[in-house]
Coordinates of C-alpha atoms in Angstrom, one line a residue:
Chain A
M1201 CA 36.3 -56.5 -10.7
R1202 CA 33.0 -54.8 -10.0
T1203 CA 30.3 -57.0 -8.5
P1204 CA 27.1 -56.1 -10.4
S1205 CA 24.9 -57.7 -7.7
G1206 CA 25.7 -55.0 -5.2
D1207 CA 25.2 -51.8 -7.1
L1208 CA 22.1 -51.6 -9.3
V1209 CA 19.2 -49.1 -9.3
A1210 CA 15.8 -49.9 -10.8
A1211 CA 14.5 -47.0 -12.8
L1212 CA 11.0 -46.1 -14.0
D1213 CA 10.2 -43.5 -16.6
I1214 CA 6.4 -42.6 -16.5
G1215 CA 5.0 -40.7 -19.5
G1216 CA 1.7 -40.2 -21.3
T1217 CA 2.7 -42.6 -24.1
K1218 CA 4.7 -45.3 -22.4
I1219 CA 5.9 -46.6 -19.1
A1220 CA 9.5 -47.8 -19.3
G1221 CA 11.7 -49.5 -16.7
A1222 CA 15.3 -50.6 -16.5
L1223 CA 17.9 -52.0 -14.2
V1224 CA 20.8 -49.5 -14.3
D1225 CA 24.4 -50.1 -13.3
S1226 CA 27.0 -47.7 -11.8
G1227 CA 28.2 -46.9 -15.3
G1228 CA 24.8 -45.8 -16.5
A1229 CA 24.2 -48.9 -18.6
L1230 CA 20.7 -50.4 -18.9
L1231 CA 21.1 -54.1 -18.1
R1232 CA 17.5 -55.0 -18.4
T1233 CA 14.6 -53.0 -19.9
A1234 CA 10.8 -53.4 -19.9
R1235 CA 8.0 -51.2 -21.2
R1236 CA 4.2 -51.0 -21.5
K1237 CA 2.0 -48.5 -23.3
T1238 CA 0.3 -46.1 -20.9
P1239 CA -3.4 -47.0 -20.9
A1240 CA -5.2 -44.2 -22.8
E1241 CA -8.4 -45.1 -21.1
G1242 CA -9.3 -46.6 -17.7
D1243 CA -8.9 -45.5 -14.2
A1244 CA -6.0 -44.9 -11.9
A1245 CA -5.7 -48.6 -11.2
A1246 CA -5.4 -49.4 -14.9
V1247 CA -2.4 -47.1 -15.3
M1248 CA -0.8 -48.5 -12.1
G1249 CA -1.4 -52.0 -13.6
A1250 CA 1.0 -51.1 -16.4
V1251 CA 3.6 -49.8 -13.9
S1252 CA 3.3 -53.1 -12.0
A1253 CA 3.7 -55.1 -15.1
V1254 CA 7.0 -53.3 -15.9
L1255 CA 8.2 -53.8 -12.3
D1256 CA 7.2 -57.5 -12.5
D1257 CA 9.4 -57.8 -15.7
L1258 CA 12.3 -56.3 -13.9
A1259 CA 11.8 -58.3 -10.7
G1260 CA 12.0 -61.4 -12.8
A1261 CA 15.5 -60.7 -14.0
P1262 CA 18.4 -62.5 -12.3
E1263 CA 20.0 -59.2 -11.4
W1264 CA 17.0 -58.0 -9.3
P1265 CA 18.5 -59.0 -5.9
G1266 CA 21.3 -56.5 -6.6
V1267 CA 18.9 -53.6 -6.8
R1268 CA 19.5 -51.1 -4.0
A1269 CA 16.9 -48.4 -4.7
V1270 CA 14.1 -47.5 -7.1
G1271 CA 14.1 -44.2 -8.9
I1272 CA 11.0 -42.8 -10.6
G1273 CA 11.0 -40.0 -13.1
S1274 CA 7.4 -39.1 -13.8
A1275 CA 5.7 -36.7 -16.2
G1276 CA 4.7 -33.7 -14.1
P1277 CA 3.6 -32.0 -12.1
V1278 CA 4.8 -34.3 -9.3
D1279 CA 4.8 -33.6 -5.6
A1280 CA 8.0 -35.2 -4.4
S1281 CA 7.4 -34.1 -0.8
R1282 CA 4.2 -36.2 -0.7
G1283 CA 5.2 -38.9 -3.2
T1284 CA 2.2 -38.1 -5.5
V1285 CA 1.9 -37.4 -9.2
S1286 CA -0.6 -35.5 -11.4
P1287 CA 0.7 -35.8 -14.9
V1288 CA -1.0 -33.5 -17.4
N1289 CA -1.0 -36.3 -20.0
I1290 CA -2.3 -39.0 -17.6
P1291 CA -5.7 -37.6 -16.6
A1292 CA -6.6 -40.7 -14.5
W1293 CA -3.8 -39.8 -12.0
R1294 CA -4.5 -36.7 -10.0
G1295 CA -2.6 -36.7 -6.7
F1296 CA -1.9 -40.4 -7.3
P1297 CA 0.3 -41.8 -4.5
L1298 CA 2.8 -43.4 -6.9
A1299 CA 5.7 -43.6 -4.5
D1300 CA 3.6 -45.5 -2.0
E1301 CA 2.2 -47.8 -4.7
V1302 CA 5.7 -48.7 -5.9
R1303 CA 7.1 -49.2 -2.4
R1304 CA 5.5 -52.7 -1.9
P1305 CA 6.8 -54.2 -5.2
A1306 CA 10.1 -52.5 -4.4
G1307 CA 10.3 -54.9 -1.5
G1308 CA 11.4 -52.4 1.1
R1309 CA 14.0 -50.7 -1.0
P1310 CA 14.0 -46.9 -0.9
V1311 CA 11.9 -45.2 -3.5
V1312 CA 12.9 -41.8 -4.9
L1313 CA 10.4 -39.7 -7.0
V1314 CA 11.4 -36.8 -9.2
G1315 CA 9.8 -35.0 -12.2
D1316 CA 10.8 -36.3 -15.6
G1317 CA 12.6 -33.0 -16.4
V1318 CA 14.6 -33.3 -13.2
A1319 CA 15.4 -36.9 -14.1
M1320 CA 16.6 -36.0 -17.6
T1321 CA 18.7 -33.3 -16.1
A1322 CA 20.3 -35.7 -13.6
A1323 CA 21.2 -37.9 -16.6
E1324 CA 22.8 -35.2 -18.7
H1325 CA 24.7 -33.8 -15.7
W1326 CA 25.9 -37.3 -14.7
R1327 CA 26.9 -38.7 -18.1
G1328 CA 25.8 -36.3 -20.8
A1329 CA 26.1 -32.8 -22.2
A1330 CA 26.0 -31.0 -18.9
R1331 CA 28.8 -33.1 -17.4
G1332 CA 31.2 -30.9 -15.4
R1333 CA 28.9 -27.8 -15.7
D1334 CA 27.9 -26.3 -12.3
N1335 CA 25.0 -24.2 -13.6
A1336 CA 22.8 -25.7 -16.3
L1337 CA 19.3 -25.9 -17.7
C1338 CA 18.4 -29.2 -19.4
M1339 CA 15.3 -29.4 -21.5
V1340 CA 13.2 -32.0 -23.3
V1341 CA 11.3 -30.6 -26.3
S1342 CA 8.9 -33.3 -27.4
T1343 CA 5.1 -33.7 -27.1
G1344 CA 5.5 -31.4 -24.1
V1345 CA 8.4 -29.3 -23.0
G1346 CA 10.1 -30.1 -19.6
G1347 CA 13.3 -29.3 -17.9
G1348 CA 15.4 -29.3 -14.8
L1349 CA 18.2 -27.2 -13.3
V1350 CA 21.7 -27.8 -12.0
L1351 CA 22.8 -25.0 -9.6
G1352 CA 26.1 -24.7 -7.8
G1353 CA 27.0 -28.2 -9.1
R1354 CA 24.0 -30.0 -7.8
L1355 CA 20.5 -31.0 -9.0
H1356 CA 18.0 -28.3 -7.9
A1357 CA 14.8 -30.2 -7.7
G1358 CA 13.0 -27.7 -5.5
P1359 CA 10.8 -28.6 -2.5
T1360 CA 8.2 -30.5 -4.6
G1361 CA 10.6 -31.9 -7.3
N1362 CA 9.4 -29.6 -10.1
A1363 CA 12.0 -26.9 -10.4
G1364 CA 13.2 -26.2 -14.0
H1365 CA 9.6 -26.4 -15.3
I1366 CA 10.5 -24.3 -18.4
G1367 CA 7.6 -25.6 -20.5
H1368 CA 5.2 -23.6 -18.5
V1369 CA 7.1 -20.3 -18.3
S1370 CA 5.0 -17.7 -20.2
V1371 CA 7.0 -15.9 -22.8
D1372 CA 4.0 -14.3 -24.5
L1373 CA 1.7 -12.8 -21.9
D1374 CA -0.9 -12.1 -24.6
G1375 CA -0.5 -15.5 -26.2
D1376 CA -2.8 -18.5 -26.6
P1377 CA -4.3 -20.1 -23.6
C1378 CA -2.2 -23.2 -22.5
P1379 CA -3.8 -26.4 -21.1
C1380 CA -1.9 -25.7 -17.8
G1381 CA -4.2 -22.7 -17.3
G1382 CA -1.6 -20.1 -18.2
R1383 CA -1.1 -18.3 -21.4
G1384 CA 1.8 -18.1 -24.0
C1385 CA 3.8 -20.8 -22.3
V1386 CA 7.0 -22.1 -24.0
E1387 CA 5.3 -25.5 -24.5
R1388 CA 2.3 -23.9 -26.1
I1389 CA 4.6 -22.5 -28.8
A1390 CA 7.6 -24.9 -29.0
S1391 CA 6.3 -28.4 -28.5
G1392 CA 6.2 -30.8 -31.5
P1393 CA 2.4 -30.8 -31.8
N1394 CA 2.4 -27.0 -31.7
I1395 CA 5.1 -26.7 -34.3
A1396 CA 3.0 -28.9 -36.6
R1397 CA -0.3 -27.1 -35.8
R1398 CA 1.2 -23.7 -36.5
A1399 CA 2.7 -24.9 -39.8
L1400 CA -0.6 -26.3 -41.0
A1401 CA -2.5 -23.2 -39.9
S1402 CA -0.1 -21.1 -42.0
G1403 CA -0.7 -23.1 -45.1
W1404 CA 2.0 -25.7 -45.0
R1405 CA 0.9 -29.0 -46.5
P1406 CA 2.4 -32.5 -45.9
G1407 CA 4.1 -34.6 -48.6
P1408 CA 2.5 -37.6 -50.3
D1409 CA 2.8 -39.7 -47.2
G1410 CA 0.4 -37.4 -45.3
D1411 CA 2.8 -37.1 -42.3
T1412 CA 1.8 -33.9 -40.4
T1413 CA 4.1 -34.4 -37.4
A1414 CA 6.8 -31.9 -36.4
A1415 CA 9.3 -34.4 -37.9
A1416 CA 7.7 -33.9 -41.3
V1417 CA 7.7 -30.1 -40.8
A1418 CA 11.4 -30.4 -40.0
A1419 CA 12.0 -32.3 -43.2
S1420 CA 10.2 -29.6 -45.2
A1421 CA 12.3 -26.9 -43.4
R1422 CA 15.5 -28.7 -44.3
A1423 CA 14.3 -28.6 -47.9
G1424 CA 13.8 -24.8 -47.6
D1425 CA 10.1 -24.6 -47.2
P1426 CA 9.5 -21.1 -45.8
L1427 CA 6.3 -21.9 -43.8
A1428 CA 8.1 -24.9 -42.2
L1429 CA 11.1 -22.7 -41.4
A1430 CA 8.8 -20.0 -40.0
S1431 CA 7.2 -22.5 -37.6
F1432 CA 10.5 -23.7 -36.3
D1433 CA 11.7 -20.1 -36.0
R1434 CA 8.7 -19.3 -33.8
A1435 CA 9.5 -22.3 -31.6
A1436 CA 13.1 -21.2 -31.5
R1437 CA 12.1 -17.8 -30.3
A1438 CA 10.0 -19.2 -27.5
L1439 CA 12.8 -21.5 -26.4
A1440 CA 15.3 -18.7 -26.6
A1441 CA 13.2 -16.4 -24.4
G1442 CA 12.7 -19.2 -21.9
I1443 CA 16.4 -20.0 -21.8
A1444 CA 17.2 -16.3 -21.5
A1445 CA 14.7 -15.9 -18.6
T1446 CA 16.4 -18.8 -16.8
A1447 CA 19.9 -17.3 -17.4
A1448 CA 18.6 -13.9 -16.0
L1449 CA 17.1 -15.6 -13.0
V1450 CA 19.7 -18.1 -11.9
E1451 CA 22.8 -17.6 -14.1
I1452 CA 23.3 -20.7 -16.2
Q1453 CA 26.3 -21.5 -18.4
V1454 CA 24.7 -23.9 -20.7
A1455 CA 21.2 -25.0 -22.0
V1456 CA 21.1 -28.7 -23.0
V1457 CA 18.2 -29.4 -25.4
G1458 CA 16.9 -32.9 -26.1
G1459 CA 13.7 -34.7 -27.0
G1460 CA 12.1 -35.5 -30.4
V1461 CA 12.0 -31.9 -31.6
A1462 CA 15.7 -31.5 -30.9
G1463 CA 16.1 -34.4 -33.4
A1464 CA 15.4 -31.8 -36.1
G1465 CA 19.0 -30.7 -35.6
E1466 CA 20.1 -27.4 -37.1
V1467 CA 16.6 -26.7 -38.3
L1468 CA 16.0 -26.0 -34.6
F1469 CA 19.4 -25.2 -33.2
A1470 CA 20.5 -22.6 -35.8
P1471 CA 17.5 -20.2 -35.2
L1472 CA 17.6 -21.1 -31.5
R1473 CA 21.2 -19.9 -31.1
Q1474 CA 20.5 -16.8 -33.2
R1475 CA 17.3 -15.9 -31.2
L1476 CA 19.1 -16.5 -27.9
R1477 CA 21.6 -13.7 -28.8
E1478 CA 18.5 -11.4 -29.1
Y1479 CA 16.9 -12.3 -25.8
A1480 CA 20.0 -13.0 -23.7
A1481 CA 21.8 -9.7 -24.0
L1482 CA 23.0 -8.9 -20.5
S1483 CA 26.6 -9.2 -19.6
F1484 CA 26.1 -12.3 -17.6
T1485 CA 23.6 -14.0 -19.9
A1486 CA 25.2 -13.3 -23.3
D1487 CA 27.6 -16.3 -23.3
V1488 CA 25.0 -19.0 -22.5
E1489 CA 25.7 -22.0 -24.8
V1490 CA 23.1 -24.2 -26.4
V1491 CA 24.0 -27.8 -27.0
P1492 CA 22.1 -30.9 -27.9
A1493 CA 21.4 -33.6 -25.3
V1494 CA 23.4 -36.7 -25.8
L1495 CA 21.5 -39.4 -23.9
G1496 CA 18.4 -39.6 -26.1
G1497 CA 15.5 -41.7 -25.2
D1498 CA 17.3 -43.4 -22.3
A1499 CA 17.9 -40.2 -20.4
G1500 CA 14.7 -40.6 -18.3
L1501 CA 15.7 -44.0 -17.1
V1502 CA 19.4 -43.1 -16.5
G1503 CA 18.4 -39.9 -14.8
A1504 CA 15.8 -41.5 -12.5
A1505 CA 18.5 -44.0 -11.5
A1506 CA 21.0 -41.1 -11.0
A1507 CA 18.6 -39.0 -8.9
A1508 CA 17.9 -42.1 -6.7
A1509 CA 21.5 -43.0 -6.4
E1510 CA 22.4 -39.4 -5.3
R1511 CA 19.6 -39.3 -2.7
V1512 CA 20.3 -42.8 -1.3
G1513 CA 24.0 -42.8 -1.6
V1514 CA 24.4 -45.8 -3.9
W1515 CA 27.6 -45.6 -6.1
G1516 CA 29.0 -43.3 -3.5
G1517 CA 26.6 -40.5 -4.6
V1518 CA 26.5 -39.7 -8.3
Chain B
M192 CA 25.7 -4.9 26.9
R193 CA 26.6 -5.0 23.2
T194 CA 29.7 -3.1 22.3
P195 CA 28.8 -1.2 19.1
S196 CA 32.5 -0.6 18.2
G197 CA 33.0 -4.3 17.5
D198 CA 30.2 -5.2 15.1
L199 CA 29.4 -2.6 12.5
V200 CA 29.3 -3.0 8.7
A201 CA 29.6 0.0 6.3
A202 CA 27.2 -0.2 3.5
L203 CA 27.1 1.5 0.1
D204 CA 24.0 1.6 -2.2
I205 CA 25.0 2.7 -5.7
G206 CA 22.2 3.8 -8.0
G207 CA 21.7 5.9 -11.1
T208 CA 20.2 8.8 -9.0
K209 CA 22.0 8.7 -5.7
I210 CA 24.9 7.1 -3.9
A211 CA 24.0 6.3 -0.3
G212 CA 26.1 5.1 2.6
A213 CA 25.5 4.0 6.2
L214 CA 27.1 2.4 9.2
V215 CA 24.8 -0.5 10.1
D216 CA 24.7 -2.4 13.4
S217 CA 23.8 -6.0 14.1
G218 CA 20.2 -5.1 14.6
G219 CA 19.9 -3.6 11.1
A220 CA 19.8 0.0 12.4
L221 CA 21.5 2.8 10.4
L222 CA 23.8 4.6 12.9
R223 CA 25.2 7.1 10.4
T224 CA 24.1 7.9 6.9
A225 CA 25.6 9.9 4.0
R226 CA 24.6 10.5 0.4
R227 CA 25.5 12.3 -2.8
K228 CA 23.8 12.7 -6.1
T229 CA 25.1 10.4 -8.8
P230 CA 26.9 12.7 -11.3
A231 CA 24.7 12.7 -14.4
E232 CA 27.7 13.8 -16.5
G233 CA 31.4 13.3 -16.2
D234 CA 33.6 10.3 -16.5
A235 CA 34.2 7.2 -14.4
A236 CA 36.4 9.2 -11.9
A237 CA 33.6 11.8 -11.3
V238 CA 31.2 9.0 -10.3
M239 CA 33.9 7.5 -8.1
G240 CA 34.4 10.9 -6.6
A241 CA 30.9 10.8 -5.2
V242 CA 31.4 7.4 -3.8
S243 CA 34.6 8.6 -2.1
A244 CA 32.8 11.6 -0.6
V245 CA 30.2 9.3 0.9
L246 CA 32.9 7.0 2.3
D247 CA 34.8 10.1 3.7
D248 CA 31.6 11.1 5.5
L249 CA 31.3 7.7 7.1
A250 CA 35.0 7.5 7.9
G251 CA 34.6 10.7 9.8
A252 CA 32.1 9.3 12.2
P253 CA 33.3 8.2 15.7
E254 CA 32.0 4.7 15.1
W255 CA 34.2 4.1 12.0
P256 CA 36.9 2.1 13.9
G257 CA 34.2 -0.5 14.8
V258 CA 33.5 -1.2 11.1
R259 CA 34.4 -4.8 10.2
A260 CA 33.5 -5.0 6.5
V261 CA 32.2 -2.9 3.7
G262 CA 29.2 -4.2 1.7
I263 CA 28.3 -2.7 -1.7
G264 CA 25.0 -3.1 -3.4
S265 CA 25.2 -1.7 -6.9
A266 CA 22.8 -1.2 -9.8
G267 CA 23.5 -3.9 -12.2
P268 CA 24.7 -5.8 -14.0
V269 CA 27.7 -6.4 -11.7
D270 CA 30.4 -9.0 -11.9
A271 CA 31.0 -10.0 -8.3
S272 CA 33.6 -12.6 -9.4
R273 CA 35.7 -9.7 -10.8
G274 CA 34.5 -6.9 -8.5
T275 CA 33.4 -4.8 -11.4
V276 CA 30.1 -3.0 -12.2
S277 CA 28.5 -1.8 -15.4
P278 CA 25.2 -0.2 -14.2
V279 CA 22.8 0.4 -17.1
N280 CA 21.9 3.8 -15.5
I281 CA 25.5 4.9 -15.0
P282 CA 27.0 4.9 -18.5
A283 CA 30.4 6.2 -17.3
W284 CA 31.0 2.9 -15.6
R285 CA 31.5 -0.1 -17.8
G286 CA 33.5 -2.8 -16.2
F287 CA 34.4 -0.3 -13.5
P288 CA 36.6 -2.0 -10.8
L289 CA 34.4 -0.7 -7.9
A290 CA 35.5 -3.3 -5.3
D291 CA 39.2 -2.5 -5.9
E292 CA 38.5 1.3 -5.7
V293 CA 36.7 0.9 -2.4
R294 CA 39.3 -1.3 -0.9
R295 CA 41.8 1.5 -0.2
P296 CA 39.4 3.8 1.6
A297 CA 38.1 0.7 3.4
G298 CA 41.5 0.5 5.0
G299 CA 42.1 -3.2 4.5
R300 CA 38.6 -4.3 5.6
P301 CA 37.0 -7.0 3.4
V302 CA 34.8 -5.6 0.6
V303 CA 31.8 -7.5 -0.6
L304 CA 30.0 -6.6 -3.8
V305 CA 26.5 -7.7 -4.9
G306 CA 23.9 -6.5 -7.3
D307 CA 21.3 -4.1 -5.8
G308 CA 18.5 -6.7 -6.3
V309 CA 20.5 -9.3 -4.3
A310 CA 21.1 -6.6 -1.6
M311 CA 17.4 -5.8 -1.3
T312 CA 16.7 -9.5 -1.1
A313 CA 19.3 -10.0 1.7
A314 CA 17.5 -7.2 3.6
E315 CA 14.0 -8.5 3.2
H316 CA 15.1 -12.0 4.1
W317 CA 17.1 -10.8 7.1
R318 CA 14.6 -8.3 8.6
G319 CA 11.7 -7.9 6.3
A320 CA 8.8 -9.6 4.4
A321 CA 10.8 -12.7 3.4
R322 CA 12.0 -13.5 6.9
G323 CA 11.7 -17.2 7.7
R324 CA 10.9 -18.1 4.0
D325 CA 13.3 -20.6 2.5
N326 CA 12.4 -19.9 -1.2
A327 CA 11.5 -16.3 -2.2
L328 CA 11.8 -13.8 -4.9
C329 CA 12.3 -10.2 -3.8
M330 CA 11.7 -7.4 -6.3
V331 CA 12.2 -3.6 -6.6
V332 CA 9.8 -1.9 -9.0
S333 CA 11.0 1.6 -9.5
T334 CA 12.8 3.5 -12.3
G335 CA 14.0 0.0 -13.2
V336 CA 13.0 -3.5 -12.0
G337 CA 15.4 -5.6 -10.1
G338 CA 15.3 -8.6 -7.9
G339 CA 17.0 -11.4 -6.0
L340 CA 16.4 -15.0 -4.9
V341 CA 16.5 -16.9 -1.7
L342 CA 16.7 -20.7 -2.4
G343 CA 16.9 -23.4 0.2
G344 CA 17.1 -20.7 3.0
R345 CA 20.1 -18.9 1.6
L346 CA 20.8 -15.9 -0.8
H347 CA 21.3 -17.2 -4.3
A348 CA 23.5 -14.6 -5.8
G349 CA 24.8 -16.7 -8.7
P350 CA 28.4 -16.8 -9.9
T351 CA 28.5 -13.2 -10.9
G352 CA 26.1 -11.8 -8.2
N353 CA 23.2 -11.1 -10.7
A354 CA 20.8 -13.9 -10.1
G355 CA 17.1 -12.9 -9.7
H356 CA 17.4 -10.4 -12.5
I357 CA 13.7 -10.4 -13.1
G358 CA 13.5 -7.0 -14.7
H359 CA 15.1 -8.5 -17.8
V360 CA 13.1 -11.6 -18.1
S361 CA 11.1 -11.3 -21.4
V362 CA 7.4 -11.9 -20.9
D363 CA 6.4 -10.7 -24.3
L364 CA 8.6 -12.2 -27.0
D365 CA 7.1 -9.9 -29.6
G366 CA 7.2 -6.8 -27.4
D367 CA 9.0 -3.5 -27.5
P368 CA 12.8 -3.5 -27.7
C369 CA 14.4 -3.0 -24.2
P370 CA 17.5 -0.9 -23.6
C371 CA 19.2 -4.1 -22.4
G372 CA 19.1 -5.4 -25.9
G373 CA 16.2 -7.8 -25.4
R374 CA 12.5 -7.4 -26.1
G375 CA 9.4 -7.4 -24.0
C376 CA 11.3 -7.4 -20.7
V377 CA 9.4 -7.1 -17.4
E378 CA 11.1 -3.7 -16.8
R379 CA 10.1 -2.5 -20.2
I380 CA 6.5 -2.9 -19.2
A381 CA 6.3 -2.5 -15.4
S382 CA 8.8 0.1 -14.4
G383 CA 7.5 3.5 -13.2
P384 CA 8.5 5.4 -16.4
N385 CA 6.9 2.8 -18.6
I386 CA 3.7 2.9 -16.6
A387 CA 3.6 6.7 -17.1
R388 CA 4.6 6.5 -20.7
R389 CA 1.9 3.9 -21.6
A390 CA -0.8 5.9 -19.7
L391 CA 0.1 9.1 -21.6
A392 CA 0.3 7.3 -24.9
S393 CA -3.3 5.9 -24.3
G394 CA -4.6 9.4 -23.8
W395 CA -4.3 9.8 -20.0
R396 CA -3.7 13.4 -19.0
P397 CA -2.1 14.7 -15.8
G398 CA -3.9 16.9 -13.3
P399 CA -3.4 20.7 -12.9
D400 CA 0.0 20.1 -11.3
G401 CA 1.3 18.6 -14.5
D402 CA 2.7 15.6 -12.7
T403 CA 3.2 12.8 -15.3
T404 CA 5.0 10.3 -13.0
A405 CA 3.8 6.8 -12.2
A406 CA 2.8 8.2 -8.8
A407 CA 0.4 10.6 -10.6
V408 CA -1.0 7.8 -12.7
A409 CA -1.5 5.8 -9.5
A410 CA -3.5 8.7 -8.0
S411 CA -5.7 8.8 -11.1
A412 CA -6.1 5.0 -10.9
R413 CA -7.2 5.3 -7.3
A414 CA -9.8 7.8 -8.4
G415 CA -11.1 5.3 -11.0
D416 CA -9.6 6.7 -14.2
P417 CA -9.8 3.8 -16.7
L418 CA -6.7 4.6 -18.7
A419 CA -4.6 4.9 -15.5
L420 CA -6.1 1.6 -14.3
A421 CA -5.3 -0.1 -17.6
S422 CA -1.6 1.0 -17.5
F423 CA -1.3 -0.5 -14.0
D424 CA -3.0 -3.6 -15.0
R425 CA -0.6 -4.1 -17.9
A426 CA 2.3 -3.7 -15.4
A427 CA 0.6 -6.2 -13.1
R428 CA 0.4 -8.7 -15.9
A429 CA 4.1 -8.4 -16.7
L430 CA 5.1 -8.7 -13.1
A431 CA 2.7 -11.7 -12.7
A432 CA 4.1 -13.5 -15.7
G433 CA 7.7 -12.9 -14.3
I434 CA 6.8 -14.1 -10.8
A435 CA 5.0 -17.1 -12.3
A436 CA 8.1 -17.9 -14.5
T437 CA 10.3 -17.7 -11.4
A438 CA 7.9 -20.0 -9.5
A439 CA 7.9 -22.6 -12.4
L440 CA 11.7 -22.4 -12.6
V441 CA 12.9 -22.5 -9.0
E442 CA 9.7 -23.1 -6.8
I443 CA 9.2 -20.0 -4.6
Q444 CA 6.7 -19.6 -1.8
V445 CA 6.5 -15.8 -1.8
A446 CA 7.2 -12.8 -4.0
V447 CA 8.1 -9.6 -2.1
V448 CA 7.5 -6.4 -4.1
G449 CA 9.0 -3.1 -3.1
G450 CA 10.2 0.1 -4.7
G451 CA 8.4 3.3 -5.6
V452 CA 5.9 1.7 -7.9
A453 CA 4.9 -0.7 -5.1
G454 CA 4.0 2.5 -3.1
A455 CA 0.9 2.6 -5.3
G456 CA -0.5 0.0 -3.0
E457 CA -3.6 -1.9 -4.0
V458 CA -3.6 -0.1 -7.3
L459 CA -0.7 -2.4 -8.2
F460 CA -1.2 -5.3 -5.7
A461 CA -4.9 -6.1 -6.5
P462 CA -4.4 -6.7 -10.2
L463 CA -1.0 -8.3 -9.5
R464 CA -2.6 -11.0 -7.3
Q465 CA -5.4 -11.5 -9.8
R466 CA -3.1 -11.8 -12.8
L467 CA -0.8 -14.1 -10.9
R468 CA -3.6 -16.6 -10.5
E469 CA -3.9 -16.6 -14.3
Y470 CA -0.2 -17.2 -15.0
A471 CA 0.8 -19.4 -12.1
A472 CA -1.7 -22.2 -12.5
L473 CA 0.5 -25.3 -11.9
S474 CA 0.0 -27.3 -8.7
F475 CA 3.3 -26.1 -7.3
T476 CA 3.0 -22.5 -8.4
A477 CA -0.7 -21.7 -7.6
D478 CA -0.1 -20.8 -4.0
V479 CA 2.7 -18.3 -4.4
E480 CA 1.9 -15.3 -2.2
V481 CA 2.6 -11.6 -3.1
V482 CA 3.4 -9.3 -0.3
P483 CA 4.8 -5.7 -0.1
A484 CA 8.4 -5.2 1.0
V485 CA 8.7 -3.7 4.4
L486 CA 12.1 -2.1 4.5
G487 CA 11.5 0.8 2.0
G488 CA 14.3 3.0 0.9
D489 CA 16.8 1.6 3.4
A490 CA 16.7 -1.9 2.1
G491 CA 19.6 -1.4 -0.2
L492 CA 21.9 -0.3 2.6
V493 CA 20.6 -2.9 5.1
G494 CA 21.0 -5.6 2.5
A495 CA 24.4 -4.6 1.4
A496 CA 25.4 -4.8 5.0
A497 CA 23.6 -8.2 5.5
A498 CA 25.2 -9.7 2.4
A499 CA 28.7 -8.6 3.6
A500 CA 28.0 -9.8 7.1
E501 CA 26.9 -13.2 5.8
R502 CA 30.0 -13.6 3.6
V503 CA 32.5 -12.4 6.1
G504 CA 31.0 -13.9 9.2
V505 CA 30.3 -10.7 11.1
W506 CA 27.4 -11.0 13.5
G507 CA 27.9 -14.8 13.5
G508 CA 26.6 -14.9 9.9
V509 CA 23.2 -13.2 9.3

């Protein structure tokens, strides 16, 4: 019988909307969870206060003594080599020393920081749709677009923990300026808010409930609305070009797509698979598969735990 | 004193214009060279005949008994896992079993096949501008655009030997169709023939010598011709977007740019560095350097030898 007290990892998932935490066991189950809203206003300390509150909740659980390491997946960019984060969606944190700040409440346990795209990738490679795949791109398409890479059977986080940053690959060099400073980035075209923005700009109108999110556009697309379909097709083209670029650059077998926008299902995946055939036409890119992520909203927590477990050697290395 | 007879590698560089060969020593020097034109017409056997003639020349050299391995760098795509090549610019070869065909004249020596972009990268990492860099993209900008990656201090060839294929990364998802089947590829915008084509289409006219190559466009650009400058700037934007994409996906420190078009010098490099600042704006991509390749036309041969030496363990692993 497994002794739970000996093999847990505490995980933090830091995003622009919420800060989530969990105690994760060697099977990937979340034994305890906690969460706070990310303070929309206030300074760096206010955001750190929310992180501390989540950690306090976890530390109050009876399983806490069994925690061997703390894994953090944070919205990016991060600098894993310095332990700092500068999330685009958390303006109060620029070069914020998150790993150091977590070290004290972690009580001396090792702290491992990765970008949220890398964390999601660790999760899908460990227990999800990229399991058993040696070369994979995993993506989250949501308010933003993030991702991570598995190369040669291992997470490829890169020197600063940001590799796989597909949301800010430019696929339209004459395209709209992106908040990152670039132009025509995948995120600028394919994120949920941009799908909704483009639909509205083209004349699409919401239903009686007034919902103008990408989910509402998806519902219209499923009902056959041509403007809604066109906005999803444009997102699919950007995602396809980004996946094809990744395949040409590092040779992947599969692209795993998760996040809220992936929840649109075939409204996204059907044009995405079709467009990928157009952009990935080389002999070694033409067979790249596109599959939905399977871990959903917990992937960030499961993956932060997996990345820490791999680095620290808990669970015999994931 | 080094005994040359014990440590040579025979190298082949297979392109759409010429087939070159050399005997390479452990210092990267080409002791013997041979070359034939690539037959523009004729079947697969005709092209192989030119390869055999080059190998015969090399095998006639007094140093041949000291050859330990044969390295082949071929125009791509290649399939290193099967030993086959399907070069876009050599239509007679589709799935041609080049490694097998070379094995007999190689007289039982190991034969290592890589794409020409990977070969050039091996050369620049071994003895050129990427020496000492753990994460680099090396590119050839010429009739086509090829490339290769160094990740974590080692060549990253990918399962089929095609990784780093930056010429067929789409940076303009609405752009012109590319012969590869994609659209808006870096090569479709930044190769020499495309620089020349775009200049002519915009109204640029050659000088009295009638030269309409990219080199002539470069000479006009150096003299301040605005149409020639505009065509190089467009190429620079495409290359910058491709380099920025690579930096976002795998975190590189440096992009090494060689090939005939790089011979234009600052006419290419000045706008390339400027445009790269626009497209690579993330914290972990903003410091990517762009430097010229240093090995010139011999990089394909030196790199094919280096890749084979690393794989086979000649020279103690390069």
